[in-house]
Amino acid sequence: MSLRRVVFFQFWQSAIIGGRAETACFALIALSIFSLAASYSQAELKPEPIPNVVSLATPYPAGYAIVHDLAFGSLIDSSFSLVDINTRRFKGMISAGQFSTIDFSVGRQKYYVGETVHSRGSRGQRQDVIAIYDFADLKLVGEVDLPPKRMNMVVNESSTAITADDRFMLVFNMNPGTSITVIDLDEEAIVSEIQTPGCYMLYPGLKSSFFMMCGNGSLVSIGLDEKGQETERWSSAVFNDIDRDPLSEKAAFIQGVWYMVTYAGEVQPIDASAQRPVIGKRWWLTSEAERAANWRPAGWHGKSGHEDGLLWVAMTENGYEGSHKDPATHVWVYDLQESRRILDIELKIPALSIATTKGKQPKLLVVNIEGSLDVYEGIKGTYLQSIHQLGETPFMVHAID
Amino acid sequence: MNLLEKLNKFTEGASREIARRSSRRGFIGMLGTALAGSAMLPLLPVARASSSGGGSDVPAQTTGIPGDPGDPSSCDYWRYCGIDGFLCSCCGGTANACPPGTEMSPVTWVGTCRNPADGLNYVISYNDCCGKSSCGRCLCNRNDDDRPVYRPSANNDINWCVGTSNNIYNCSTAVLIGLGSQ
C-alpha cells in the first residue's frame, strides 16, 4: 500500500468511526491537497548503477590524514584509515598485513605500504612486500617483492623512508642481521641492498643520504648515488649514552634537522641538511624544577614539527624510569630558534601519538588512548573535534600535506 | 607574520598552570577509570591497569615454585617488568612455556627483574611464541630498562618471532635465565 493510500485510509477510518461529517470532509480535502503536491514535487526515483565505487578527488584538499591501526588483537590484519580532519569524514581505507608501515609521495600521488603476509593466512610461506596504492582510488597499482626480512615491530615510522628527492624508498631489514633495501620509485624495483651491521632505523636527510642509530651510541651516515648504490659511509663519534639516558628513536624532522629527545627530555638536534649529518648542541625540554617534578616526554610517537621552526612534544607529569611509552597528558610547543617552550596544551584525553599539519594554521592531531583522533588548533591548543571508530588499536597518525 | 610570531602574540600575557601534578598511582588509576567506562585500547600502562586483576576475568595462577611469588596471569607479576605483549599464561601456556601448537622464538630481548621474595635481581628472557595469530588475552606492557630499537636485546617493540618457521606473533613468555647483577 502506498504512503498516500495509508494516510487516506487512516483519516477516513477515523472519520467514519468517529461519525463526524466535518472530519470526513477535512480528510477528503487533505487527501486532494496531498496528492496534488506530491504529483508535482516527487519525481520517481531512478535505478542506480551497479557496481558503483567512489573515487577521491585529487589532489586531496588540505586536512587529510592517515590513521594507522596496528590491530594488536589480530596483528595479521592491520589497516590505514584516510580521514578528513575538517569535515570528520571517513574517506576510505587501505588494508594491510602484519607490522605494516606507510609512506606516501604527494608528487607521485601514491602510498607505499610495507607489510608481511603468509601464503595461507596465519601459516604458509612468509611474503614481504611494498604494496603501492594510488591516492584517487586507494587501489593496488603495483607491488615490490622484498626479501622476507623487513623489520617487524610495533608501529615505528623510522622503519622506512622516502628520500628527499622523492626518488628512492628505503626499507630497514632485521633478521636479526640488519640491512637496508633500496627501491627505485621510478622503476618500482629494488636496486640495492646495503648491509648495516649494528645500526638500526632510517633518518633521511635533504641530500641523497640517510643516517642510522647504532648500538654503540654512534650513528652511521650512508650516501647514495643516482642509481641507489652506496657511495659513502661515515660513522660519528659516540654521542648517545644508551645505558644512562638514551635518545628515543622516534623523532621529528624540521628544516633539515632531526630533533631527537632522550627519555629524560634532553633534545639532540642532528642536522641532516648536508651529505654528512652534524650532531648539534643539546638543550632541555624542561627546567630543573620540572625535571625534579617528573615531567618527561611520553606517548608512543610524541614528536612533530613545523617548517616555521616549531616542535610539538607529548609530555607526562608522571615520569619515571620506564615511562617513555606512557600516554601523554600534555603537548608542549617549542620555538626552536630560542629553544624555549611557548605553549602548554593540556589534552582532553591522553595521547598515544601526535602529528601536525603544515600551513599557516596547523592542526595538532592526537591519537588518544580511547582510539579516537582528536583535532586541536596547533598554535593555540584549542580542542576542535574528534573522529571515532578508526580501527581496533590505532597507534599513529600522519598528516598528508 | 609567521606561525611563531602568531603564537607569541597569542601567548603574550597568558599564564597557564602547567604543573598540575599527581602521583603515578593516581595516573594509572585515572586510566583505569577511563578503561572501565569505554572500549579502551588495551595499551601501554593502560594494559597493566587492565590486566592486573579485577576486570580481566582470568583465573588466578601460581607457578607452584617456592620463592616465586605472584600471579603469572597478572601484569604485576614480578618477572614481567620488561614485557610487552599477551601473557602466555592467559593463552594456554605458562610464564615459561608456549601454548600448544606454537613455536618458541630462539632469540629475544631480556630484562632484569627483582624478585620480591628474595630481593635478588634475575635475568628474564621474554621469548615470543609464534605460529598462531594474536592471542588477544592479558595484554601487558612494562618498560623497566627498555631501550630503543637500536639496542634490540633490550627492546620490547620488536616482533621476536625471528628464527622460527613462521613469524606470526601469538604471546610472550618470561623465562628465568639466572641471577643478574645485584
Coordinates of C-alpha atoms in Angstrom, one line a residue:
Chain A
M1 CA 0.0 0.0 0.0
S2 CA 1.4 3.4 -0.9
L3 CA 2.0 6.1 1.7
R4 CA -0.7 8.2 0.2
R5 CA -3.3 5.4 0.5
V6 CA -2.3 4.7 4.0
V7 CA -2.8 8.3 5.0
F8 CA -6.1 8.5 3.3
F9 CA -7.3 5.2 4.8
Q10 CA -6.3 6.3 8.4
F11 CA -8.1 9.7 8.0
W12 CA -11.2 8.2 6.5
Q13 CA -11.4 5.4 9.0
S14 CA -11.1 7.9 11.8
A15 CA -13.9 10.0 10.3
I16 CA -16.3 7.0 9.9
I17 CA -15.6 5.6 13.3
G18 CA -15.9 9.0 15.0
G19 CA -19.1 9.6 13.0
R20 CA -18.3 13.2 12.3
A21 CA -19.0 14.6 8.8
E22 CA -16.7 17.5 9.3
T23 CA -13.8 15.3 9.9
A24 CA -14.6 13.3 6.8
C25 CA -14.7 16.4 4.6
F26 CA -11.4 17.5 6.1
A27 CA -9.9 14.2 5.2
L28 CA -11.0 14.4 1.6
I29 CA -9.7 17.9 1.2
A30 CA -6.4 17.0 2.8
L31 CA -6.0 14.0 0.6
S32 CA -6.6 16.1 -2.5
I33 CA -4.0 18.7 -1.5
F34 CA -1.5 16.0 -0.5
S35 CA -2.0 14.1 -3.8
L36 CA -1.7 17.3 -5.9
A37 CA 1.5 18.4 -4.1
A38 CA 3.1 15.0 -4.3
S39 CA 2.5 14.7 -8.0
Y40 CA 4.4 17.9 -8.6
S41 CA 7.3 17.5 -6.2
Q42 CA 8.2 13.8 -6.0
A43 CA 9.7 12.5 -9.2
E44 CA 10.0 8.8 -9.5
L45 CA 13.4 7.6 -8.2
K46 CA 15.7 6.4 -10.9
P47 CA 17.5 3.0 -11.0
E48 CA 21.1 3.2 -9.7
P49 CA 24.2 1.7 -11.3
I50 CA 25.8 -1.5 -10.0
P51 CA 28.7 -1.7 -9.5
N52 CA 29.4 1.8 -8.1
V53 CA 32.6 2.7 -6.3
V54 CA 33.6 6.2 -5.0
S55 CA 36.8 7.8 -6.3
L56 CA 38.5 10.5 -4.3
A57 CA 39.1 14.0 -5.8
T58 CA 42.8 14.6 -6.2
P59 CA 45.0 16.3 -5.3
Y60 CA 43.5 16.0 -1.8
P61 CA 42.3 19.2 -0.2
A62 CA 44.1 20.3 2.9
G63 CA 43.3 18.4 6.1
Y64 CA 43.5 14.8 5.0
A65 CA 45.3 12.4 7.4
I66 CA 46.1 8.7 7.7
V67 CA 45.4 6.8 10.9
H68 CA 47.4 3.6 11.3
D69 CA 45.7 0.7 13.1
L70 CA 48.2 -1.8 14.3
A71 CA 45.3 -4.3 15.1
F72 CA 47.1 -5.6 18.2
G73 CA 44.4 -8.2 18.7
S74 CA 44.7 -9.5 15.2
L75 CA 48.2 -8.5 14.0
I76 CA 47.9 -10.1 10.6
D77 CA 45.1 -7.7 9.6
S78 CA 46.2 -4.1 10.1
S79 CA 44.8 -1.1 8.2
F80 CA 45.1 2.6 7.4
S81 CA 42.1 4.9 7.6
L82 CA 42.0 8.0 5.5
V83 CA 40.1 10.8 7.1
D84 CA 39.3 14.5 6.5
I85 CA 40.0 16.3 9.8
N86 CA 38.0 19.3 8.8
T87 CA 34.7 17.5 7.9
R88 CA 35.3 14.5 10.1
R89 CA 34.5 12.3 7.1
F90 CA 36.0 8.8 6.7
K91 CA 37.2 8.8 3.1
G92 CA 38.4 5.2 2.7
M93 CA 41.0 2.7 3.9
I94 CA 43.9 0.5 2.9
S95 CA 44.1 -3.0 4.3
A96 CA 47.5 -4.5 5.1
G97 CA 49.2 -7.4 6.7
Q98 CA 51.2 -7.6 9.9
F99 CA 53.5 -4.9 11.3
S100 CA 52.8 -2.7 8.4
T101 CA 54.4 0.7 7.5
I102 CA 53.2 3.5 5.3
D103 CA 55.0 6.1 3.3
F104 CA 53.5 8.4 0.7
S105 CA 54.6 10.6 -2.1
V106 CA 52.3 13.6 -2.8
G107 CA 54.3 14.2 -6.0
R108 CA 53.6 10.7 -7.3
Q109 CA 50.1 10.6 -5.6
K110 CA 50.9 7.1 -4.3
Y111 CA 51.0 5.3 -0.9
Y112 CA 53.8 2.7 -0.3
V113 CA 52.6 0.2 2.3
G114 CA 55.1 -2.3 3.7
E115 CA 53.6 -5.5 5.0
T116 CA 54.3 -9.1 5.9
V117 CA 51.8 -11.7 4.9
H118 CA 51.8 -15.5 4.8
S119 CA 50.6 -17.6 1.8
R120 CA 47.9 -19.3 3.8
G121 CA 46.8 -16.6 6.1
S122 CA 48.2 -17.4 9.5
R123 CA 50.6 -20.0 8.1
G124 CA 52.5 -20.9 5.0
Q125 CA 55.3 -19.0 3.3
R126 CA 56.3 -15.6 4.6
Q127 CA 56.0 -12.9 1.9
D128 CA 57.2 -9.3 2.5
V129 CA 56.1 -6.7 0.0
I130 CA 55.7 -3.0 -0.6
A131 CA 52.2 -2.7 -1.9
I132 CA 51.5 0.5 -3.9
Y133 CA 48.2 2.3 -3.9
D134 CA 47.0 5.4 -5.7
F135 CA 45.6 8.4 -4.0
A136 CA 42.5 8.6 -6.1
D137 CA 41.1 5.1 -5.7
L138 CA 43.1 3.6 -2.8
K139 CA 43.6 0.8 -5.3
L140 CA 46.6 -1.5 -5.6
V141 CA 48.6 -0.3 -8.6
G142 CA 51.9 -2.1 -8.0
E143 CA 53.9 -4.4 -5.8
V144 CA 57.6 -4.7 -5.0
D145 CA 58.5 -8.1 -3.5
L146 CA 61.0 -7.8 -0.7
P147 CA 63.4 -10.3 0.8
P148 CA 61.5 -11.8 3.7
K149 CA 63.3 -9.9 6.4
R150 CA 61.7 -6.4 6.6
M151 CA 61.6 -5.1 10.2
N152 CA 58.6 -6.4 12.0
M153 CA 57.8 -4.3 15.0
V154 CA 55.1 -2.2 16.6
V155 CA 54.4 0.9 14.5
N156 CA 57.6 2.9 14.1
E157 CA 57.8 5.4 11.2
S158 CA 61.6 5.2 11.1
S159 CA 61.4 1.6 9.7
T160 CA 61.0 3.0 6.2
A161 CA 61.6 6.3 4.4
I162 CA 61.5 8.1 1.1
T163 CA 64.5 10.1 0.2
A164 CA 64.1 13.9 0.0
D165 CA 64.3 13.9 -3.8
D166 CA 61.4 11.5 -3.9
R167 CA 63.4 9.0 -5.9
F168 CA 64.2 6.1 -3.6
M169 CA 62.3 4.2 -0.9
L170 CA 64.4 2.8 1.9
V171 CA 63.3 -0.3 3.9
F172 CA 65.0 -1.3 7.1
N173 CA 65.6 -5.1 7.4
M174 CA 66.3 -7.1 10.6
N175 CA 66.5 -10.9 10.8
P176 CA 68.3 -10.1 13.2
G177 CA 71.2 -9.0 11.0
T178 CA 70.5 -5.5 9.7
S179 CA 70.4 -4.0 6.2
I180 CA 68.6 -1.5 4.0
T181 CA 66.7 -2.4 0.8
V182 CA 66.7 0.5 -1.7
I183 CA 63.8 0.7 -4.1
D184 CA 63.8 3.0 -7.2
L185 CA 60.4 4.6 -7.2
D186 CA 60.5 5.4 -10.9
E187 CA 61.0 1.7 -11.7
E188 CA 59.2 0.4 -8.7
A189 CA 62.0 -2.2 -8.3
I190 CA 64.8 -3.0 -5.9
V191 CA 68.1 -1.5 -6.9
S192 CA 70.4 -2.4 -4.0
E193 CA 70.7 -3.9 -0.5
I194 CA 73.1 -2.2 1.9
Q195 CA 74.5 -4.1 4.9
T196 CA 74.4 -2.0 8.1
P197 CA 75.8 -4.2 10.9
G198 CA 75.0 -2.9 14.4
C199 CA 72.9 0.1 13.1
Y200 CA 69.2 0.5 13.0
M201 CA 66.3 2.5 11.6
L202 CA 66.3 5.3 9.0
Y203 CA 66.6 9.0 9.0
P204 CA 66.9 10.6 5.6
G205 CA 68.4 14.0 5.1
L206 CA 68.0 16.7 2.5
K207 CA 70.7 15.2 0.2
S208 CA 70.8 11.7 -1.2
S209 CA 71.9 10.3 2.2
F210 CA 70.4 8.9 5.4
F211 CA 71.7 8.0 8.8
M212 CA 71.0 5.2 11.2
M213 CA 71.4 4.9 15.0
C214 CA 73.9 2.3 16.1
G215 CA 74.0 0.1 19.2
N216 CA 77.4 1.5 20.4
G217 CA 76.0 5.1 20.8
S218 CA 77.2 6.5 17.4
L219 CA 75.4 7.0 14.2
V220 CA 76.3 5.9 10.6
S221 CA 75.6 8.0 7.6
I222 CA 75.3 6.4 4.1
G223 CA 75.3 8.3 0.8
L224 CA 73.5 7.1 -2.3
D225 CA 74.3 7.8 -6.0
E226 CA 71.7 8.4 -8.7
K227 CA 71.3 4.6 -9.1
G228 CA 70.6 3.9 -5.4
Q229 CA 74.0 2.4 -4.8
E230 CA 76.1 3.2 -1.7
T231 CA 78.7 5.9 -2.3
E232 CA 79.9 6.9 1.1
R233 CA 79.8 5.6 4.7
W234 CA 80.7 7.8 7.7
S235 CA 80.5 7.0 11.4
S236 CA 80.2 9.6 14.1
A237 CA 81.9 9.5 17.5
V238 CA 79.8 8.1 20.3
F239 CA 77.3 10.8 21.4
N240 CA 74.4 8.8 22.8
D241 CA 74.6 7.3 26.3
I242 CA 72.2 4.4 25.8
D243 CA 72.5 3.0 29.3
R244 CA 72.1 6.2 31.2
D245 CA 69.6 8.2 29.1
P246 CA 69.1 7.1 25.5
L247 CA 67.7 9.1 22.6
S248 CA 64.3 7.8 21.6
E249 CA 64.3 6.6 18.1
K250 CA 61.1 8.5 17.5
A251 CA 62.0 11.9 16.2
A252 CA 60.7 14.9 14.3
F253 CA 62.3 16.3 11.1
I254 CA 62.2 20.1 10.7
Q255 CA 64.0 22.3 8.3
G256 CA 66.6 19.6 7.5
V257 CA 67.2 18.9 11.2
W258 CA 66.2 15.7 13.1
Y259 CA 65.2 16.5 16.6
M260 CA 65.7 13.5 18.9
V261 CA 64.8 13.6 22.6
T262 CA 66.2 11.5 25.4
Y263 CA 63.9 9.5 27.7
A264 CA 64.5 12.2 30.4
G265 CA 63.8 15.1 28.0
E266 CA 67.1 16.4 26.6
V267 CA 66.8 17.5 22.9
Q268 CA 69.6 16.4 20.5
P269 CA 69.4 18.2 17.1
I270 CA 71.1 16.3 14.2
D271 CA 71.5 18.5 11.2
A272 CA 70.9 16.4 8.1
S273 CA 70.8 19.1 5.5
A274 CA 74.3 18.2 4.1
Q275 CA 75.6 14.9 2.9
R276 CA 77.0 14.1 6.4
P277 CA 75.0 14.8 9.5
V278 CA 76.2 17.2 12.1
I279 CA 75.4 16.5 15.7
G280 CA 74.3 19.7 17.3
K281 CA 74.2 21.2 20.8
R282 CA 71.8 19.7 23.3
W283 CA 69.1 21.5 25.3
W284 CA 66.4 20.5 27.7
L285 CA 62.7 20.5 27.2
T286 CA 62.2 21.0 30.9
S287 CA 63.6 23.3 33.7
E288 CA 65.4 21.7 36.6
A289 CA 62.3 22.2 38.7
E290 CA 60.1 20.5 36.1
R291 CA 62.6 17.6 35.9
A292 CA 62.5 17.3 39.6
A293 CA 58.7 17.2 39.4
N294 CA 59.0 14.2 37.0
W295 CA 57.9 15.9 33.7
R296 CA 59.1 13.7 30.9
P297 CA 58.4 13.1 27.2
A298 CA 55.8 10.4 26.7
G299 CA 53.5 8.7 24.2
W300 CA 54.0 6.1 21.5
H301 CA 55.2 8.7 19.0
G302 CA 55.2 12.0 20.7
K303 CA 57.1 14.5 18.5
S304 CA 56.1 16.6 15.5
G305 CA 57.5 19.6 13.7
H306 CA 56.6 22.6 11.5
E307 CA 58.5 24.4 8.8
D308 CA 58.3 27.6 10.7
G309 CA 60.6 26.2 13.4
L310 CA 58.1 24.8 15.9
L311 CA 58.3 21.5 17.7
W312 CA 55.5 19.7 19.5
V313 CA 56.4 17.2 22.2
A314 CA 54.0 14.9 24.1
M315 CA 54.6 15.0 27.8
T316 CA 53.6 13.4 31.1
E317 CA 53.9 14.9 34.6
N318 CA 54.2 11.4 36.0
G319 CA 57.6 10.4 34.5
Y320 CA 59.8 7.7 35.9
E321 CA 62.4 5.2 34.5
G322 CA 60.3 3.2 32.1
S323 CA 57.6 5.8 31.4
H324 CA 58.8 6.7 27.9
K325 CA 55.9 5.0 26.2
D326 CA 53.2 6.0 28.7
P327 CA 50.2 8.0 27.4
A328 CA 50.9 11.8 27.4
T329 CA 48.6 14.2 29.3
H330 CA 50.1 17.4 27.7
V331 CA 51.7 18.6 24.5
W332 CA 54.3 21.3 24.9
V333 CA 55.2 23.5 21.9
Y334 CA 58.7 24.9 21.4
D335 CA 60.3 27.7 19.5
L336 CA 63.3 26.0 18.0
Q337 CA 65.1 29.3 17.3
E338 CA 65.3 30.1 21.0
S339 CA 64.9 26.5 22.3
R340 CA 62.1 27.5 24.7
R341 CA 58.6 26.4 25.4
I342 CA 55.9 28.8 24.2
L343 CA 52.7 26.8 24.8
D344 CA 51.4 24.1 27.0
I345 CA 48.3 22.1 25.7
E346 CA 46.5 20.1 28.3
L347 CA 44.9 17.3 26.4
K348 CA 41.3 16.4 26.7
I349 CA 42.2 12.7 26.6
P350 CA 45.8 11.4 27.0
A351 CA 47.7 10.8 23.8
L352 CA 49.4 7.8 22.3
S353 CA 50.8 9.7 19.2
I354 CA 50.7 13.1 17.7
A355 CA 51.2 14.8 14.3
T356 CA 50.8 18.3 12.9
T357 CA 49.7 19.7 9.6
K358 CA 51.6 22.2 7.6
G359 CA 50.5 25.7 6.6
K360 CA 49.8 28.9 8.5
Q361 CA 47.1 27.4 10.7
P362 CA 48.5 24.0 11.6
K363 CA 46.3 21.5 13.4
L364 CA 47.6 19.2 16.2
L365 CA 46.4 15.6 15.6
V366 CA 46.2 13.3 18.5
V367 CA 45.5 9.6 18.5
N368 CA 44.2 9.2 22.1
I369 CA 44.1 6.3 24.4
E370 CA 40.5 5.6 23.5
G371 CA 41.4 5.0 19.9
S372 CA 39.9 8.2 18.5
L373 CA 41.6 11.1 16.6
D374 CA 41.3 14.4 18.4
V375 CA 42.0 17.7 16.5
Y376 CA 43.4 20.8 18.2
E377 CA 44.5 24.2 17.0
G378 CA 48.2 23.6 16.8
I379 CA 49.3 27.1 17.8
K380 CA 46.5 27.8 20.3
G381 CA 45.8 24.5 21.8
T382 CA 42.0 24.8 21.4
Y383 CA 40.3 21.5 21.1
L384 CA 38.2 21.4 17.9
Q385 CA 36.7 18.0 17.3
S386 CA 37.2 14.2 17.2
I387 CA 36.8 11.3 14.8
H388 CA 35.9 7.9 16.2
Q389 CA 35.9 4.3 15.1
L390 CA 39.2 4.2 13.4
G391 CA 40.1 0.5 13.8
E392 CA 40.9 -1.8 16.7
T393 CA 44.1 -0.2 18.1
P394 CA 45.0 3.0 16.2
F395 CA 48.6 3.8 17.1
M396 CA 49.8 6.6 14.8
V397 CA 48.6 9.4 12.6
H398 CA 50.2 11.1 9.6
A399 CA 49.1 14.4 8.1
I400 CA 49.1 14.3 4.3
D401 CA 50.4 17.7 3.1
Chain B
M1 CA 53.6 37.1 10.3
N2 CA 54.9 33.5 10.6
L3 CA 53.4 30.9 13.0
L4 CA 55.9 31.6 15.7
E5 CA 55.0 35.3 15.8
K6 CA 51.4 34.4 15.8
L7 CA 51.9 32.1 18.7
N8 CA 53.9 34.6 20.6
K9 CA 51.2 37.0 20.2
F10 CA 48.6 34.5 21.3
T11 CA 50.6 33.6 24.4
E12 CA 51.5 37.1 25.3
G13 CA 50.3 37.9 28.8
A14 CA 48.8 34.5 29.2
S15 CA 49.9 32.3 32.0
R16 CA 48.9 28.7 32.4
E17 CA 49.1 26.3 35.2
I18 CA 51.4 23.7 33.8
A19 CA 52.5 21.9 36.9
R20 CA 49.3 20.1 37.8
R21 CA 50.8 17.0 39.5
S22 CA 49.6 13.8 40.6
S23 CA 51.2 10.5 41.7
R24 CA 51.8 7.7 39.3
R25 CA 49.3 5.6 41.1
G26 CA 46.8 8.4 40.6
F27 CA 47.6 8.5 36.9
I28 CA 47.2 4.8 36.4
G29 CA 44.0 5.0 38.4
M30 CA 42.7 7.6 36.1
L31 CA 43.4 5.4 33.1
G32 CA 41.8 2.5 34.8
T33 CA 38.7 4.6 35.4
A34 CA 38.6 5.6 31.8
L35 CA 39.1 2.0 30.8
A36 CA 36.1 0.9 32.7
G37 CA 33.9 3.5 31.0
S38 CA 34.7 2.9 27.4
A39 CA 36.1 0.5 24.8
M40 CA 39.6 1.5 25.8
L41 CA 42.6 0.3 23.9
P42 CA 44.5 -2.3 26.0
L43 CA 47.7 -0.4 25.6
L44 CA 50.8 0.7 27.4
P45 CA 50.4 1.2 31.1
V46 CA 46.7 1.0 30.5
A47 CA 47.4 -2.6 29.7
R48 CA 49.0 -3.0 33.1
A49 CA 45.9 -1.5 34.7
S50 CA 43.5 -3.6 32.7
S51 CA 45.2 -6.9 33.2
S52 CA 46.2 -6.7 36.8
G53 CA 43.2 -8.3 38.3
G54 CA 39.6 -7.3 38.7
G55 CA 38.1 -6.8 35.3
S56 CA 40.4 -9.2 33.4
D57 CA 38.3 -12.3 34.4
V58 CA 41.3 -14.6 34.2
P59 CA 41.5 -17.2 37.0
A60 CA 44.5 -16.6 39.3
Q61 CA 47.5 -18.8 38.9
T62 CA 50.8 -19.6 40.7
T63 CA 53.9 -21.1 39.3
G64 CA 54.0 -23.5 42.2
I65 CA 57.7 -22.8 42.7
P66 CA 58.7 -21.9 46.3
G67 CA 60.2 -18.4 46.3
D68 CA 58.4 -17.4 43.0
P69 CA 55.5 -15.3 44.3
G70 CA 52.7 -13.7 42.4
D71 CA 50.1 -14.5 39.7
P72 CA 51.6 -15.2 36.3
S73 CA 48.3 -14.2 34.7
S74 CA 48.7 -10.7 36.1
C75 CA 50.7 -7.9 34.6
D76 CA 52.1 -7.1 38.0
Y77 CA 53.8 -10.5 38.3
W78 CA 57.5 -9.7 39.1
R79 CA 59.0 -11.4 36.0
Y80 CA 57.1 -9.1 33.7
C81 CA 59.0 -5.9 34.5
G82 CA 60.0 -5.5 30.8
I83 CA 57.4 -7.5 28.9
D84 CA 55.2 -6.2 26.1
G85 CA 52.6 -8.5 24.7
F86 CA 49.9 -11.0 25.5
L87 CA 50.8 -13.1 28.5
C88 CA 51.2 -16.8 27.5
S89 CA 49.9 -17.7 31.0
C90 CA 46.5 -16.5 29.8
C91 CA 46.8 -18.1 26.3
G92 CA 47.2 -21.8 27.1
G93 CA 50.9 -21.7 28.0
T94 CA 52.6 -20.6 31.2
A95 CA 55.0 -17.9 32.3
N96 CA 57.9 -20.0 30.8
A97 CA 56.2 -22.2 28.2
C98 CA 54.4 -21.5 24.9
P99 CA 50.8 -22.5 24.2
P100 CA 50.2 -25.8 22.4
G101 CA 50.9 -25.7 18.7
T102 CA 53.1 -22.6 18.8
E103 CA 56.8 -22.4 18.5
M104 CA 59.1 -20.5 20.9
S105 CA 61.4 -18.0 19.3
P106 CA 65.1 -18.8 20.0
V107 CA 66.2 -15.2 20.0
T108 CA 64.6 -12.4 22.1
W109 CA 65.1 -9.5 24.4
V110 CA 66.0 -9.7 28.1
G111 CA 65.3 -7.7 31.2
T112 CA 66.4 -7.8 34.8
C113 CA 63.7 -8.0 37.4
R114 CA 63.8 -8.0 41.1
N115 CA 62.1 -11.0 42.9
P116 CA 60.2 -9.6 45.9
A117 CA 60.6 -12.9 47.7
D118 CA 64.4 -12.9 48.0
G119 CA 65.2 -9.3 46.9
L120 CA 67.6 -10.6 44.2
N121 CA 67.7 -9.5 40.5
Y122 CA 67.2 -12.2 37.9
V123 CA 67.7 -12.1 34.2
I124 CA 64.4 -12.8 32.4
S125 CA 64.2 -13.8 28.7
Y126 CA 61.0 -12.7 27.1
N127 CA 60.7 -15.3 24.3
D128 CA 57.8 -14.9 22.0
C129 CA 55.6 -17.7 20.9
C130 CA 54.9 -17.9 17.2
G131 CA 52.8 -19.5 14.5
K132 CA 49.3 -18.5 15.5
S133 CA 47.7 -15.1 15.3
S134 CA 47.4 -12.7 18.3
C135 CA 46.2 -14.5 21.5
G136 CA 44.5 -11.3 22.4
R137 CA 44.4 -12.0 26.2
C138 CA 46.1 -10.3 29.1
L139 CA 48.0 -7.7 27.2
C140 CA 50.7 -6.3 29.4
N141 CA 53.3 -3.6 28.7
R142 CA 56.0 -2.6 31.2
N143 CA 59.1 -0.9 30.2
D144 CA 61.6 -1.1 33.1
D145 CA 65.1 -0.9 31.4
D146 CA 63.5 -0.9 27.9
R147 CA 65.9 0.7 25.5
P148 CA 65.3 2.0 21.9
V149 CA 65.3 -0.3 18.9
Y150 CA 69.0 0.3 18.2
R151 CA 69.6 -1.7 21.4
P152 CA 67.5 -4.7 20.2
S153 CA 68.4 -7.0 23.0
A154 CA 66.7 -4.6 25.4
N155 CA 63.8 -3.6 23.3
N156 CA 60.3 -4.9 23.5
D157 CA 58.7 -3.3 20.4
I158 CA 60.3 -5.8 18.1
N159 CA 58.4 -8.9 16.9
W160 CA 60.8 -11.5 18.2
C161 CA 59.3 -14.3 16.1
V162 CA 62.6 -14.5 14.3
G163 CA 64.4 -17.7 13.6
T164 CA 61.1 -19.6 13.8
S165 CA 59.4 -21.4 10.9
N166 CA 56.7 -18.7 11.0
N167 CA 56.9 -15.1 12.2
I168 CA 53.3 -14.6 13.3
Y169 CA 53.2 -13.4 16.9
N170 CA 50.9 -15.2 19.5
C171 CA 52.1 -14.3 23.0
S172 CA 55.1 -13.7 25.2
T173 CA 56.8 -15.8 28.0
A174 CA 59.1 -14.7 30.8
V175 CA 61.8 -17.4 31.2
L176 CA 64.1 -17.2 34.2
I177 CA 67.7 -17.4 32.9
G178 CA 69.7 -16.9 36.1
L179 CA 70.9 -14.3 38.6
G180 CA 71.7 -10.8 37.3
S181 CA 73.9 -8.1 38.7
Q182 CA 72.9 -7.2 42.2

